Each structure stands twice: as C-alpha cells, then as structure tokens.
PDB file of C-alpha atoms and ligand atoms in Angstrom:
ATOM      1  CA  UNK S 518       2.797  11.124   5.420  1.00  0.00           C
ATOM      2  CA  UNK S 519       6.207  10.882   7.116  1.00  0.00           C
ATOM      3  CA  UNK S 520       9.107   8.423   7.265  1.00  0.00           C
ATOM      4  CA  UNK S 521       9.593   7.569  10.958  1.00  0.00           C
ATOM      5  CA  UNK S 522       8.942   3.956  12.035  1.00  0.00           C
ATOM      6  CA  UNK S 523       9.425   4.851  15.695  1.00  0.00           C
ATOM      7  CA  UNK S 524       6.781   7.599  15.938  1.00  0.00           C
ATOM      8  CA  UNK S 525       3.420   6.137  16.827  1.00  0.00           C
ATOM      9  CA  UNK S 526       0.596   8.682  16.196  1.00  0.00           C
ATOM     10  CA  UNK S 527      -1.924   6.221  17.659  1.00  0.00           C
ATOM     11  CA  UNK S 528       0.017   5.894  20.956  1.00  0.00           C
ATOM     12  CA  UNK S 529      -1.050   2.260  21.135  1.00  0.00           C
ATOM     13  CA  UNK S 530       2.172   0.294  20.655  1.00  0.00           C
ATOM     14  CA  UNK S 531       1.645  -3.454  20.618  1.00  0.00           C
ATOM     15  CA  UNK S 532       4.619  -4.663  22.609  1.00  0.00           C
ATOM     16  CA  UNK S 533       8.315  -4.220  23.063  1.00  0.00           C
ATOM     17  CA  UNK S 534      10.628  -5.163  20.164  1.00  0.00           C
ATOM     18  CA  UNK S 535      12.176  -8.010  22.136  1.00  0.00           C
ATOM     19  CA  UNK S 536       8.957  -9.955  21.837  1.00  0.00           C
ATOM     20  CA  UNK S 537       9.736 -12.235  18.890  1.00  0.00           C
ATOM     21  CA  UNK S 538       6.776 -13.323  16.701  1.00  0.00           C
ATOM     22  CA  UNK S 539       5.134 -16.596  17.782  1.00  0.00           C
ATOM     23  CA  UNK S 540       6.293 -18.195  14.541  1.00  0.00           C
ATOM     24  CA  UNK S 541       8.304 -17.489  11.403  1.00  0.00           C
ATOM     25  CA  UNK S 542       7.751 -19.633   8.317  1.00  0.00           C
ATOM     26  CA  UNK S 543       9.459 -19.661   4.927  1.00  0.00           C
ATOM     27  CA  UNK S 544       8.036 -20.851   1.589  1.00  0.00           C
ATOM     28  CA  UNK S 545       9.122 -19.608  -1.773  1.00  0.00           C
ATOM     29  CA  UNK S 546       8.061 -22.408  -4.168  1.00  0.00           C
ATOM     30  CA  UNK S 547       4.872 -22.029  -6.162  1.00  0.00           C
ATOM     31  CA  UNK S 548       3.236 -24.781  -4.137  1.00  0.00           C
ATOM     32  CA  UNK S 549       3.745 -22.860  -0.911  1.00  0.00           C
ATOM     33  CA  UNK S 550       3.275 -24.833   2.274  1.00  0.00           C
ATOM     34  CA  UNK S 551       0.845 -22.809   4.385  1.00  0.00           C
ATOM     35  CA  UNK S 552       1.840 -22.728   8.060  1.00  0.00           C
ATOM     36  CA  UNK S 553      -0.838 -24.530  10.101  1.00  0.00           C
ATOM     37  CA  UNK S 554      -1.209 -21.725  12.632  1.00  0.00           C
ATOM     38  CA  UNK S 555      -1.922 -19.294   9.791  1.00  0.00           C
ATOM     39  CA  UNK S 556      -4.486 -21.570   8.090  1.00  0.00           C
ATOM     40  CA  UNK S 557      -6.233 -22.051  11.416  1.00  0.00           C
ATOM     41  CA  UNK S 558      -6.525 -18.296  12.015  1.00  0.00           C
ATOM     42  CA  UNK S 559      -7.669 -17.630   8.445  1.00  0.00           C
ATOM     43  CA  UNK S 560     -10.346 -20.331   8.561  1.00  0.00           C
ATOM     44  CA  UNK S 561     -11.922 -19.027  11.763  1.00  0.00           C
ATOM     45  CA  UNK S 562     -11.778 -15.320  10.837  1.00  0.00           C
ATOM     46  CA  UNK S 563     -14.872 -13.541   9.470  1.00  0.00           C
ATOM     47  CA  UNK S 564     -13.818  -9.889   9.643  1.00  0.00           C
ATOM     48  CA  UNK S 565     -10.428  -9.774   7.958  1.00  0.00           C
ATOM     49  CA  UNK S 566      -8.441  -6.576   7.442  1.00  0.00           C
ATOM     50  CA  UNK S 567      -5.683  -6.646   4.835  1.00  0.00           C
ATOM     51  CA  UNK S 568      -3.056  -3.873   4.849  1.00  0.00           C
ATOM     52  CA  UNK S 569      -1.045  -3.863   1.639  1.00  0.00           C
ATOM     53  CA  UNK S 570       2.048  -2.032   0.486  1.00  0.00           C
ATOM     54  CA  UNK S 571       4.234  -1.867  -2.602  1.00  0.00           C
ATOM     55  CA  UNK S 572       5.315  -5.502  -2.217  1.00  0.00           C
ATOM     56  CA  UNK S 573       1.735  -6.543  -3.058  1.00  0.00           C
ATOM     57  CA  UNK S 574       2.261  -5.225  -6.602  1.00  0.00           C
ATOM     58  CA  UNK S 575       5.900  -6.281  -6.971  1.00  0.00           C
ATOM     59  CA  UNK S 576       4.906  -9.573  -8.633  1.00  0.00           C
ATOM     60  CA  UNK S 577       3.024  -7.480 -11.224  1.00  0.00           C
ATOM     61  CA  UNK S 578       6.314  -5.847 -12.211  1.00  0.00           C
ATOM     62  CA  UNK S 579       5.630  -2.614 -10.324  1.00  0.00           C
ATOM     63  CA  UNK S 580       8.812  -1.515  -8.499  1.00  0.00           C
ATOM     64  CA  UNK S 581       8.639  -1.071  -4.722  1.00  0.00           C
ATOM     65  CA  UNK S 582      10.182   1.998  -3.075  1.00  0.00           C
ATOM     66  CA  UNK S 583      12.918   0.709  -0.820  1.00  0.00           C
ATOM     67  CA  UNK S 584      14.036  -2.695  -2.100  1.00  0.00           C
ATOM     68  CA  UNK S 585      17.786  -2.713  -2.664  1.00  0.00           C
ATOM     69  CA  UNK S 586      18.793  -1.830  -6.237  1.00  0.00           C
ATOM     70  CA  UNK S 587      15.233  -1.910  -7.651  1.00  0.00           C
ATOM     71  CA  UNK S 588      13.363   0.348  -5.200  1.00  0.00           C
ATOM     72  CA  UNK S 589      12.298   3.694  -6.732  1.00  0.00           C
ATOM     73  CA  UNK S 590      13.792   5.689  -3.856  1.00  0.00           C
ATOM     74  CA  UNK S 591      17.168   4.010  -4.469  1.00  0.00           C
ATOM     75  CA  UNK S 592      17.063   5.405  -8.031  1.00  0.00           C
ATOM     76  CA  UNK S 593      15.571   8.875  -7.526  1.00  0.00           C
ATOM     77  CA  UNK S 594      15.332  11.229  -4.537  1.00  0.00           C
ATOM     78  CA  UNK S 595      11.781  11.387  -3.120  1.00  0.00           C
ATOM     79  CA  UNK S 596      12.504  14.981  -2.031  1.00  0.00           C
ATOM     80  CA  UNK S 597      12.739  15.876  -5.732  1.00  0.00           C
ATOM     81  CA  UNK S 598       9.575  14.051  -6.756  1.00  0.00           C
ATOM     82  CA  UNK S 599       7.144  13.257  -3.935  1.00  0.00           C
ATOM     83  CA  UNK S 600       6.737  16.433  -1.879  1.00  0.00           C
ATOM     84  CA  UNK S 601       4.556  19.530  -2.378  1.00  0.00           C
ATOM     85  CA  UNK S 602       7.794  21.540  -2.316  1.00  0.00           C
ATOM     86  CA  UNK S 603       9.164  19.544  -5.281  1.00  0.00           C
ATOM     87  CA  UNK S 604       5.917  20.177  -7.204  1.00  0.00           C
ATOM     88  CA  UNK S 605       6.107  23.927  -6.681  1.00  0.00           C
ATOM     89  CA  UNK S 606       9.825  23.887  -7.466  1.00  0.00           C
ATOM     90  CA  UNK S 607       9.522  22.035 -10.802  1.00  0.00           C
ATOM     91  CA  UNK S 608       6.009  20.982 -11.852  1.00  0.00           C
ATOM     92  CA  UNK S 609       6.942  19.673 -15.366  1.00  0.00           C
ATOM     93  CA  UNK S 610       9.595  17.337 -13.885  1.00  0.00           C
ATOM     94  CA  UNK S 611       7.283  15.913 -11.182  1.00  0.00           C
ATOM     95  CA  UNK S 612       4.352  15.748 -13.613  1.00  0.00           C
ATOM     96  CA  UNK S 613       6.380  13.754 -16.162  1.00  0.00           C
ATOM     97  CA  UNK S 614       7.539  11.251 -13.544  1.00  0.00           C
ATOM     98  CA  UNK S 615       4.030  10.538 -12.288  1.00  0.00           C
ATOM     99  CA  UNK S 616       2.718  10.224 -15.855  1.00  0.00           C
ATOM    100  CA  UNK S 617       5.456   7.645 -16.484  1.00  0.00           C
ATOM    101  CA  UNK S 618       4.125   5.744 -13.490  1.00  0.00           C
ATOM    102  CA  UNK S 619       0.569   5.990 -14.913  1.00  0.00           C
ATOM    103  CA  UNK S 620       1.927   4.312 -18.027  1.00  0.00           C
ATOM    104  CA  UNK S 621       3.717   1.616 -15.970  1.00  0.00           C
ATOM    105  CA  UNK S 622       0.677   0.886 -13.797  1.00  0.00           C
ATOM    106  CA  UNK S 623      -1.699   0.824 -16.781  1.00  0.00           C
ATOM    107  CA  UNK S 624       0.576  -1.735 -18.462  1.00  0.00           C
ATOM    108  CA  UNK S 625       0.751  -3.908 -15.328  1.00  0.00           C
ATOM    109  CA  UNK S 626      -1.778  -6.641 -14.497  1.00  0.00           C
ATOM    110  CA  UNK S 627      -3.037  -7.877 -11.129  1.00  0.00           C
ATOM    111  CA  UNK S 628      -0.996 -10.864  -9.899  1.00  0.00           C
ATOM    112  CA  UNK S 629      -2.110 -14.130  -8.307  1.00  0.00           C
ATOM    113  CA  UNK S 630      -2.005 -12.444  -4.905  1.00  0.00           C
ATOM    114  CA  UNK S 631      -4.498  -9.759  -5.936  1.00  0.00           C
ATOM    115  CA  UNK S 632      -6.783 -12.409  -7.422  1.00  0.00           C
ATOM    116  CA  UNK S 633      -6.561 -14.586  -4.297  1.00  0.00           C
ATOM    117  CA  UNK S 634      -7.651 -11.669  -2.084  1.00  0.00           C
ATOM    118  CA  UNK S 635     -10.569 -10.962  -4.435  1.00  0.00           C
ATOM    119  CA  UNK S 636     -11.611 -14.638  -4.216  1.00  0.00           C
ATOM    120  CA  UNK S 637     -11.300 -14.590  -0.434  1.00  0.00           C
ATOM    121  CA  UNK S 638     -13.499 -11.461  -0.324  1.00  0.00           C
ATOM    122  CA  UNK S 639     -16.213 -13.234  -2.340  1.00  0.00           C
ATOM    123  CA  UNK S 640     -16.481 -16.126   0.119  1.00  0.00           C
ATOM    124  CA  UNK S 641     -19.764 -16.278   2.037  1.00  0.00           C
ATOM    125  CA  UNK S 642     -19.706 -15.062   5.663  1.00  0.00           C
ATOM    126  CA  UNK S 643     -16.467 -13.217   4.945  1.00  0.00           C
ATOM    127  CA  UNK S 644     -16.015  -9.466   5.383  1.00  0.00           C
ATOM    128  CA  UNK S 645     -12.615  -8.747   3.851  1.00  0.00           C
ATOM    129  CA  UNK S 646     -11.546  -5.077   4.061  1.00  0.00           C
ATOM    130  CA  UNK S 647      -8.570  -3.938   1.990  1.00  0.00           C
ATOM    131  CA  UNK S 648      -6.595  -0.880   3.137  1.00  0.00           C
ATOM    132  CA  UNK S 649      -3.714  -0.062   0.818  1.00  0.00           C
ATOM    133  CA  UNK S 650      -0.811   2.354   0.660  1.00  0.00           C
ATOM    134  CA  UNK S 651      -0.598   1.608  -3.066  1.00  0.00           C
ATOM    135  CA  UNK S 652      -1.623   4.233  -5.603  1.00  0.00           C
ATOM    136  CA  UNK S 653      -2.231   1.627  -8.347  1.00  0.00           C
ATOM    137  CA  UNK S 654      -5.624   0.102  -9.157  1.00  0.00           C
ATOM    138  CA  UNK S 655      -4.530  -3.535  -9.236  1.00  0.00           C
ATOM    139  CA  UNK S 656      -6.749  -4.635  -6.324  1.00  0.00           C
ATOM    140  CA  UNK S 657      -9.780  -3.161  -8.095  1.00  0.00           C
ATOM    141  CA  UNK S 658      -8.775  -4.671 -11.454  1.00  0.00           C
ATOM    142  CA  UNK S 659      -8.624  -8.069  -9.741  1.00  0.00           C
ATOM    143  CA  UNK S 660     -12.226  -7.545  -8.617  1.00  0.00           C
ATOM    144  CA  UNK S 661     -11.700  -6.333  -5.036  1.00  0.00           C
ATOM    145  CA  UNK S 662     -13.309  -3.312  -3.432  1.00  0.00           C
ATOM    146  CA  UNK S 663     -10.703  -1.217  -1.651  1.00  0.00           C
ATOM    147  CA  UNK S 664     -11.948   0.412   1.570  1.00  0.00           C
ATOM    148  CA  UNK S 665      -9.140   2.957   1.708  1.00  0.00           C
ATOM    149  CA  UNK S 666      -6.340   4.165  -0.564  1.00  0.00           C
ATOM    150  CA  UNK S 667      -4.344   5.795   2.244  1.00  0.00           C
ATOM    151  CA  UNK S 668      -1.847   7.433  -0.118  1.00  0.00           C
ATOM    152  CA  UNK S 669      -4.322   8.381  -2.823  1.00  0.00           C
ATOM    153  CA  UNK S 670      -4.503   7.106  -6.376  1.00  0.00           C
ATOM    154  CA  UNK S 671      -2.598   7.598  -9.614  1.00  0.00           C
ATOM    155  CA  UNK S 672      -5.935   7.624 -11.420  1.00  0.00           C
ATOM    156  CA  UNK S 673      -7.547  10.483  -9.467  1.00  0.00           C
ATOM    157  CA  UNK S 674      -5.863  13.706 -10.638  1.00  0.00           C
ATOM    158  CA  UNK S 675      -7.022  17.129  -9.403  1.00  0.00           C
ATOM    159  CA  UNK S 676      -6.354  20.845  -9.560  1.00  0.00           C
ATOM    160  CA  UNK S 677      -3.564  22.023  -7.281  1.00  0.00           C
ATOM    161  CA  UNK S 678      -5.574  25.218  -6.545  1.00  0.00           C
ATOM    162  CA  UNK S 679      -9.329  24.526  -6.488  1.00  0.00           C
ATOM    163  CA  UNK S 680      -8.822  20.771  -5.861  1.00  0.00           C
ATOM    164  CA  UNK S 681     -11.560  19.877  -8.275  1.00  0.00           C
ATOM    165  CA  UNK S 682     -11.081  16.451  -9.888  1.00  0.00           C
ATOM    166  CA  UNK S 683      -9.646  16.230 -13.401  1.00  0.00           C
ATOM    167  CA  UNK S 684      -9.250  13.422 -15.888  1.00  0.00           C
ATOM    168  CA  UNK S 685      -5.930  11.550 -15.904  1.00  0.00           C
ATOM    169  CA  UNK S 686      -3.679  13.339 -18.418  1.00  0.00           C
ATOM    170  CA  UNK S 687      -2.231  11.468 -21.387  1.00  0.00           C
ATOM    171  CA  UNK S 688       0.691   9.288 -20.270  1.00  0.00           C
ATOM    172  CA  UNK S 689       3.367   8.869 -22.973  1.00  0.00           C
ATOM    173  CA  UNK S 690       4.729   5.340 -23.443  1.00  0.00           C
ATOM    174  CA  UNK S 691       8.344   6.517 -23.236  1.00  0.00           C
ATOM    175  CA  UNK S 692       9.740   8.155 -20.077  1.00  0.00           C
ATOM    176  CA  UNK S 693       9.951  11.919 -20.696  1.00  0.00           C
ATOM    177  CA  UNK S 694      12.036  14.362 -18.624  1.00  0.00           C
ATOM    178  CA  UNK S 695       9.456  17.160 -18.417  1.00  0.00           C
ATOM    179  CA  UNK S 696       5.779  17.524 -19.306  1.00  0.00           C
ATOM    180  CA  UNK S 697       3.861  20.725 -18.661  1.00  0.00           C
ATOM    181  CA  UNK S 698       0.888  19.997 -16.367  1.00  0.00           C
ATOM    182  CA  UNK S 699      -2.575  20.445 -17.833  1.00  0.00           C
ATOM    183  CA  UNK S 700      -4.374  23.635 -16.882  1.00  0.00           C
ATOM    184  CA  UNK S 701      -7.444  23.368 -14.658  1.00  0.00           C
ATOM    185  CA  UNK S 702     -10.667  23.654 -16.670  1.00  0.00           C
ATOM    186  CA  UNK S 703     -12.494  25.188 -13.704  1.00  0.00           C
ATOM    187  CA  UNK S 704     -10.277  27.827 -12.103  1.00  0.00           C
ATOM    188  CA  UNK S 705      -7.994  30.302 -13.814  1.00  0.00           C
ATOM    189  CA  UNK S 706      -4.725  29.544 -12.058  1.00  0.00           C
ATOM    190  CA  UNK S 707      -4.640  25.876 -11.175  1.00  0.00           C
ATOM    191  CA  UNK S 708      -2.651  23.075 -12.735  1.00  0.00           C
ATOM    192  CA  UNK S 709      -3.499  19.393 -12.650  1.00  0.00           C
ATOM    193  CA  UNK S 710      -1.476  17.298 -10.198  1.00  0.00           C
ATOM    194  CA  UNK S 711      -1.554  13.573  -9.358  1.00  0.00           C
ATOM    195  CA  UNK S 712      -4.075  12.646  -6.642  1.00  0.00           C
ATOM    196  CA  UNK S 713      -1.418  10.953  -4.539  1.00  0.00           C
ATOM    197  CA  UNK S 714      -0.379  11.825  -0.974  1.00  0.00           C
ATOM    198  CA  UNK S 715       3.134  13.214  -0.973  1.00  0.00           C
ATOM    199  CA  UNK S 716       5.520  13.307   1.978  1.00  0.00           C
ATOM    200  CA  UNK S 717       4.611  16.138   4.384  1.00  0.00           C
ATOM    201  CA  UNK S 718       0.976  15.966   3.247  1.00  0.00           C
ATOM    202  CA  UNK S 719      -1.872  14.693   5.429  1.00  0.00           C
ATOM    203  CA  UNK S 720      -3.653  11.449   4.608  1.00  0.00           C
ATOM    204  CA  UNK S 721      -7.271  11.649   3.426  1.00  0.00           C
ATOM    205  CA  UNK S 722      -9.347  11.823   6.630  1.00  0.00           C
ATOM    206  CA  UNK S 723     -12.176   9.417   5.790  1.00  0.00           C
ATOM    207  CA  UNK S 724      -9.783   6.785   4.544  1.00  0.00           C
ATOM    208  CA  UNK S 725      -7.548   6.931   7.638  1.00  0.00           C
ATOM    209  CA  UNK S 726     -10.511   6.944  10.027  1.00  0.00           C
ATOM    210  CA  UNK S 727     -11.959   3.868   8.300  1.00  0.00           C
ATOM    211  CA  UNK S 728      -8.545   2.163   8.341  1.00  0.00           C
ATOM    212  CA  UNK S 729      -8.229   2.728  12.097  1.00  0.00           C
ATOM    213  CA  UNK S 730     -11.748   1.329  12.604  1.00  0.00           C
ATOM    214  CA  UNK S 731     -11.152  -1.896  10.676  1.00  0.00           C
ATOM    215  CA  UNK S 732      -7.835  -2.477  12.451  1.00  0.00           C
ATOM    216  CA  UNK S 733      -9.653  -2.230  15.763  1.00  0.00           C
ATOM    217  CA  UNK S 734     -12.670  -4.439  14.951  1.00  0.00           C
ATOM    218  CA  UNK S 735     -11.024  -7.232  12.934  1.00  0.00           C
ATOM    219  CA  UNK S 736     -10.787 -10.932  13.813  1.00  0.00           C
ATOM    220  CA  UNK S 737      -7.548 -11.099  11.872  1.00  0.00           C
ATOM    221  CA  UNK S 738      -5.167  -8.603  10.243  1.00  0.00           C
ATOM    222  CA  UNK S 739      -2.775  -9.392   7.395  1.00  0.00           C
ATOM    223  CA  UNK S 740       0.131  -7.061   6.622  1.00  0.00           C
ATOM    224  CA  UNK S 741       1.408  -7.734   3.097  1.00  0.00           C
ATOM    225  CA  UNK S 742       4.428  -6.216   1.363  1.00  0.00           C
ATOM    226  CA  UNK S 743       5.138  -3.091   3.391  1.00  0.00           C
ATOM    227  CA  UNK S 744       8.419  -2.147   5.084  1.00  0.00           C
ATOM    228  CA  UNK S 745       6.497  -0.556   7.974  1.00  0.00           C
ATOM    229  CA  UNK S 746       8.517   2.643   7.771  1.00  0.00           C
ATOM    230  CA  UNK S 747       5.996   5.249   6.668  1.00  0.00           C
ATOM    231  CA  UNK S 748       3.638   6.838   9.194  1.00  0.00           C
ATOM    232  CA  UNK S 749       0.842   6.937  10.037  1.00  0.00           C
ATOM    233  CA  UNK S 750       0.104   3.789   7.970  1.00  0.00           C
ATOM    234  CA  UNK S 751       2.860   1.901   9.820  1.00  0.00           C
ATOM    235  CA  UNK S 752       0.992   2.321  13.101  1.00  0.00           C
ATOM    236  CA  UNK S 753      -2.210   0.635  11.925  1.00  0.00           C
ATOM    237  CA  UNK S 754      -1.194  -2.999  12.629  1.00  0.00           C
ATOM    238  CA  UNK S 755      -0.187  -1.963  16.155  1.00  0.00           C
ATOM    239  CA  UNK S 756      -3.790  -0.950  16.816  1.00  0.00           C
ATOM    240  CA  UNK S 757      -4.841  -4.526  16.200  1.00  0.00           C
ATOM    241  CA  UNK S 758      -1.953  -5.974  18.204  1.00  0.00           C
ATOM    242  CA  UNK S 759      -2.796  -3.769  21.157  1.00  0.00           C
ATOM    243  CA  UNK S 760      -6.247  -5.445  21.206  1.00  0.00           C
ATOM    244  CA  UNK S 761      -4.878  -8.953  21.030  1.00  0.00           C
ATOM    245  CA  UNK S 762      -6.032  -9.315  17.408  1.00  0.00           C
ATOM    246  CA  UNK S 763      -3.671 -11.706  15.574  1.00  0.00           C
ATOM    247  CA  UNK S 764      -1.522  -9.995  12.956  1.00  0.00           C
ATOM    248  CA  UNK S 765       0.115 -12.033  10.182  1.00  0.00           C
ATOM    249  CA  UNK S 766       2.969 -10.494   8.171  1.00  0.00           C
ATOM    250  CA  UNK S 767       3.612 -11.804   4.646  1.00  0.00           C
ATOM    251  CA  UNK S 768       6.893 -10.451   3.301  1.00  0.00           C
ATOM    252  CA  UNK S 769      10.001 -12.146   1.884  1.00  0.00           C
ATOM    253  CA  UNK S 770      12.215  -9.949   4.080  1.00  0.00           C
ATOM    254  CA  UNK S 771      12.175  -8.660   7.678  1.00  0.00           C
ATOM    255  CA  UNK S 772      10.355  -5.349   8.172  1.00  0.00           C
ATOM    256  CA  UNK S 773      10.042  -2.774  10.939  1.00  0.00           C
ATOM    257  CA  UNK S 774       6.842  -4.535  11.956  1.00  0.00           C
ATOM    258  CA  UNK S 775       8.206  -8.119  12.052  1.00  0.00           C
ATOM    259  CA  UNK S 776       9.055  -8.136  15.815  1.00  0.00           C
ATOM    260  CA  UNK S 777       5.461  -7.210  16.613  1.00  0.00           C
ATOM    261  CA  UNK S 778       3.700  -9.690  14.311  1.00  0.00           C
ATOM    262  CA  UNK S 779       1.889 -12.721  15.753  1.00  0.00           C
ATOM    263  CA  UNK S 780       3.076 -14.826  12.819  1.00  0.00           C
ATOM    264  CA  UNK S 781       5.584 -13.984  10.059  1.00  0.00           C
ATOM    265  CA  UNK S 782       5.450 -15.801   6.722  1.00  0.00           C
ATOM    266  CA  UNK S 783       8.570 -15.159   4.643  1.00  0.00           C
ATOM    267  CA  UNK S 784       7.023 -15.483   1.240  1.00  0.00           C
ATOM    268  CA  UNK S 785       5.748 -13.329  -1.592  1.00  0.00           C
ATOM    269  CA  UNK S 786       2.189 -12.081  -2.088  1.00  0.00           C
ATOM    270  CA  UNK S 787       1.695 -13.997  -5.338  1.00  0.00           C
ATOM    271  CA  UNK S 788       2.929 -17.255  -3.758  1.00  0.00           C
ATOM    272  CA  UNK S 789       1.478 -17.123  -0.251  1.00  0.00           C
ATOM    273  CA  UNK S 790      -2.026 -15.713  -0.832  1.00  0.00           C
ATOM    274  CA  UNK S 791      -3.249 -18.241  -3.461  1.00  0.00           C
ATOM    275  CA  UNK S 792      -1.936 -21.070  -1.269  1.00  0.00           C
ATOM    276  CA  UNK S 793      -3.631 -19.637   1.825  1.00  0.00           C
ATOM    277  CA  UNK S 794      -6.995 -19.147   0.116  1.00  0.00           C
ATOM    278  CA  UNK S 795      -6.776 -22.639  -1.395  1.00  0.00           C
ATOM    279  CA  UNK S 796      -6.110 -24.045   2.081  1.00  0.00           C
ATOM    280  CA  UNK S 797      -9.258 -22.464   3.559  1.00  0.00           C
ATOM    281  CA  UNK S 798     -11.439 -25.323   2.334  1.00  0.00           C
ATOM    282  CA  UNK S 799      -8.906 -28.156   2.617  1.00  0.00           C
ATOM    283  CA  UNK S 800      -9.803 -30.627   5.446  1.00  0.00           C
TER     284      UNK S 800
HETATM  285  N1  APR W2201       5.609  -9.952  -2.055  1.00  0.00           N
HETATM  286  C1  APR W2201       5.464  -9.415  -0.801  1.00  0.00           C
HETATM  287  N2  APR W2201       6.275  -8.444  -0.302  1.00  0.00           N
HETATM  288  C2  APR W2201       7.294  -8.021  -1.090  1.00  0.00           C
HETATM  289  C3  APR W2201       7.513  -8.538  -2.389  1.00  0.00           C
HETATM  290  C4  APR W2201       6.612  -9.546  -2.858  1.00  0.00           C
HETATM  291  N3  APR W2201       6.759 -10.079  -4.066  1.00  0.00           N
HETATM  292  N4  APR W2201       8.617  -7.913  -2.919  1.00  0.00           N
HETATM  293  C5  APR W2201       9.047  -7.024  -1.976  1.00  0.00           C
HETATM  294  N5  APR W2201       8.257  -7.094  -0.882  1.00  0.00           N
HETATM  295  C6  APR W2201       8.351  -6.314   0.357  1.00  0.00           C
HETATM  296  C7  APR W2201       9.740  -5.795   0.718  1.00  0.00           C
HETATM  297  O1  APR W2201      10.491  -6.768   1.394  1.00  0.00           O
HETATM  298  C8  APR W2201       9.395  -4.597   1.605  1.00  0.00           C
HETATM  299  O2  APR W2201       9.230  -4.982   2.953  1.00  0.00           O
HETATM  300  O3  APR W2201       7.552  -5.171   0.191  1.00  0.00           O
HETATM  301  C9  APR W2201       8.039  -4.123   1.054  1.00  0.00           C
HETATM  302  C10 APR W2201       8.099  -2.843   0.238  1.00  0.00           C
HETATM  303  O4  APR W2201       8.461  -1.790   1.098  1.00  0.00           O
HETATM  304  P1  APR W2201       8.525  -0.287   0.532  1.00  0.00           P
HETATM  305  O5  APR W2201       9.229  -0.291  -0.752  1.00  0.00           O
HETATM  306  O6  APR W2201       9.052   0.548   1.650  1.00  0.00           O
HETATM  307  O7  APR W2201       7.002   0.063   0.223  1.00  0.00           O
HETATM  308  P2  APR W2201       5.850   0.531   1.228  1.00  0.00           P
HETATM  309  O8  APR W2201       6.049  -0.011   2.587  1.00  0.00           O
HETATM  310  O9  APR W2201       4.560   0.229   0.562  1.00  0.00           O
HETATM  311  O10 APR W2201       6.085   2.116   1.239  1.00  0.00           O
HETATM  312  C11 APR W2201       5.211   2.904   2.002  1.00  0.00           C
HETATM  313  O11 APR W2201       6.270   4.892   1.209  1.00  0.00           O
HETATM  314  O12 APR W2201       7.310   5.933  -0.484  1.00  0.00           O
HETATM  315  C12 APR W2201       6.154   5.891   0.220  1.00  0.00           C
HETATM  316  O13 APR W2201       3.983   6.507  -0.509  1.00  0.00           O
HETATM  317  C13 APR W2201       4.958   5.532  -0.656  1.00  0.00           C
HETATM  318  O14 APR W2201       3.077   4.094  -0.111  1.00  0.00           O
HETATM  319  C14 APR W2201       4.475   4.207  -0.072  1.00  0.00           C
HETATM  320  C15 APR W2201       5.021   4.244   1.334  1.00  0.00           C
END
C-alpha cells in the first residue's frame, strides 16, 4: 500500500484530468434529491461494484484519515503507527493504538448508508459486490457480504512471525499509551499484530485480484468516501472507466478521482445511499 495518486499500477488510466465529469450534483438534506442520471444508471444495473473508503464509516462516528482537523493522519504520524518499521521499532505503542481503534470500531454502529447497501444487495436480480479499504466490520454488521477487505481487518489479528491467526486481544475502553502485544500461542518468538495492511506492505492477493475482476465486469461502479490517494486501491475505478463502465462518485468533497468520474454526487454516504436505494422502485 502506497500514497501516490499519480502512479497507476494497472496502466489503464481512464482519461485525462481535463475531462470534467458528465455531471456534478449536490444534496445534503436528509431527503436527498437523487440526480436523475444516477437513478437511471442504478435502476438498469445488475452487476454493481461498490468501492468504499473511510468516508463510508464517517457517519458512524469513525474518523477518516485525511479530513482536515478530524482525520487520523492529521493527529498522528502514519510513519509512527502504520508501517512494519514502526511495529518493529515500538510494538507496544503501535499495539495500543490499534487496540484503541478496536474499541472505537466495536462501539460504532453501521449507518444508514451501510444498511442501504445491504438492502440493495438483497434485491432480486442484483449482484452487488462490496470492495472496501476499511478495516472495520460495519458493512458485515449491516448484513452485507464483503468481497474484499483490501487493507485487511481490525478483527483478524495474527502472529508477526508464523502468521497464524490469533484472537483479537482485549481492547481497553480508555486510550492507553503502550500495551505489550500478546505472545503467539503457536510459535516461540512471534507476537500478535493487527491483521491490517500497513504502508509499504502488499495487499492480500486474492482480495486484490477479485477487486480488479469486479471492476472490469461491472455494469456500474460506485466510489464512496475515499480520497483516491492510496494505491493500488485508487487505480481500481480507472479499470472500469477504461472499459466505458459508468463510475459514480459519492463524496461531500472533491477527490483525486473526481475528474475521472462519470457522475459526481456531493453528498454523504448516509444521506445519498438510502435516497438512491429508495428511488430504485419509484416510478
Ligand atoms: N460520506 C462520504 N464520504 C465522506 C464522508 C461521508 N460522511 N465524510 C468524509 N468523506 C470523504 C472525504 O471527503 C474523503 O474524500 O471520505 C474520504 C476519506 O478519505 P481518506 O481519509 O483519505 O480515507 P481513504 O481514502 O479511505 O484512505 C485510504 O489510506 O490511510 C490509509 O489504509 C488507510 O484505507 C485507508 C487508505
């Protein structure tokens, strides 16, 4: 996982940045007005791929990474917390921070956006595939099946030596500076680390291969709540665009991907998705 919006490991860029999206719509009230072009695409799509990022969980009270003032990486340095080097430099510090996030995520609840996607996925004749960069389990707790957690999961810990899975360690309710990692129960030397993908680590192969596949064979792709900065996940929507597959971005703010989107809907996940799913059946 790297931070470089310009590098394109797929080599299949959609178009040049001057190509503005066909439409940009705004709606931030609870009764969001769903842009007609977006309803039309959603109604006719059967194979729908949904790429979600931290913004998908923002309405559940889970901080994003790069939003001004509130983003985690504006508060702490990812080089000190989300790299294999940081782990080997100071395991108790990194361990404590990820256990704090286990506590936060366990206390959070899926929002209306998560529930709307789950409802959409249950519709007959609909094959909705969720690919997420998020390490929380909010999609699953809303009733969705996630095809790929590209950046791993906060609820899948493992040994940093033998890689065998381990149960999620106890997560204290109060943030704690340092917590010694649990020892591996299988091998003599290992310690239990979070099952997330850190910067400078490769993505899980099966998950990325499946994500590429469903971006290539979709009728419609939705990109929800991601800044489009982190590779290789940021290249996935371009795969669809390169095949003429419509790509809808739902995000309250412009992202690195906005110039390449077919339609941009400046709204939040919890506002836009329930309105969109409700509009699927409206005459
Ligand atoms: N609804 C929809 N989108 C939102 C909302 C919301 N309520 N609130 C914020 N957003 C948008 C922001 O405007 C921004 O574009 O969500 C995006 C969040 O971007 P980032 O914080 O960069 O998160 P993400 O793109 O998921 O980060 C990618 O970076 O740090 C690594 O591994 C981490 O998976 C993460 C990856």
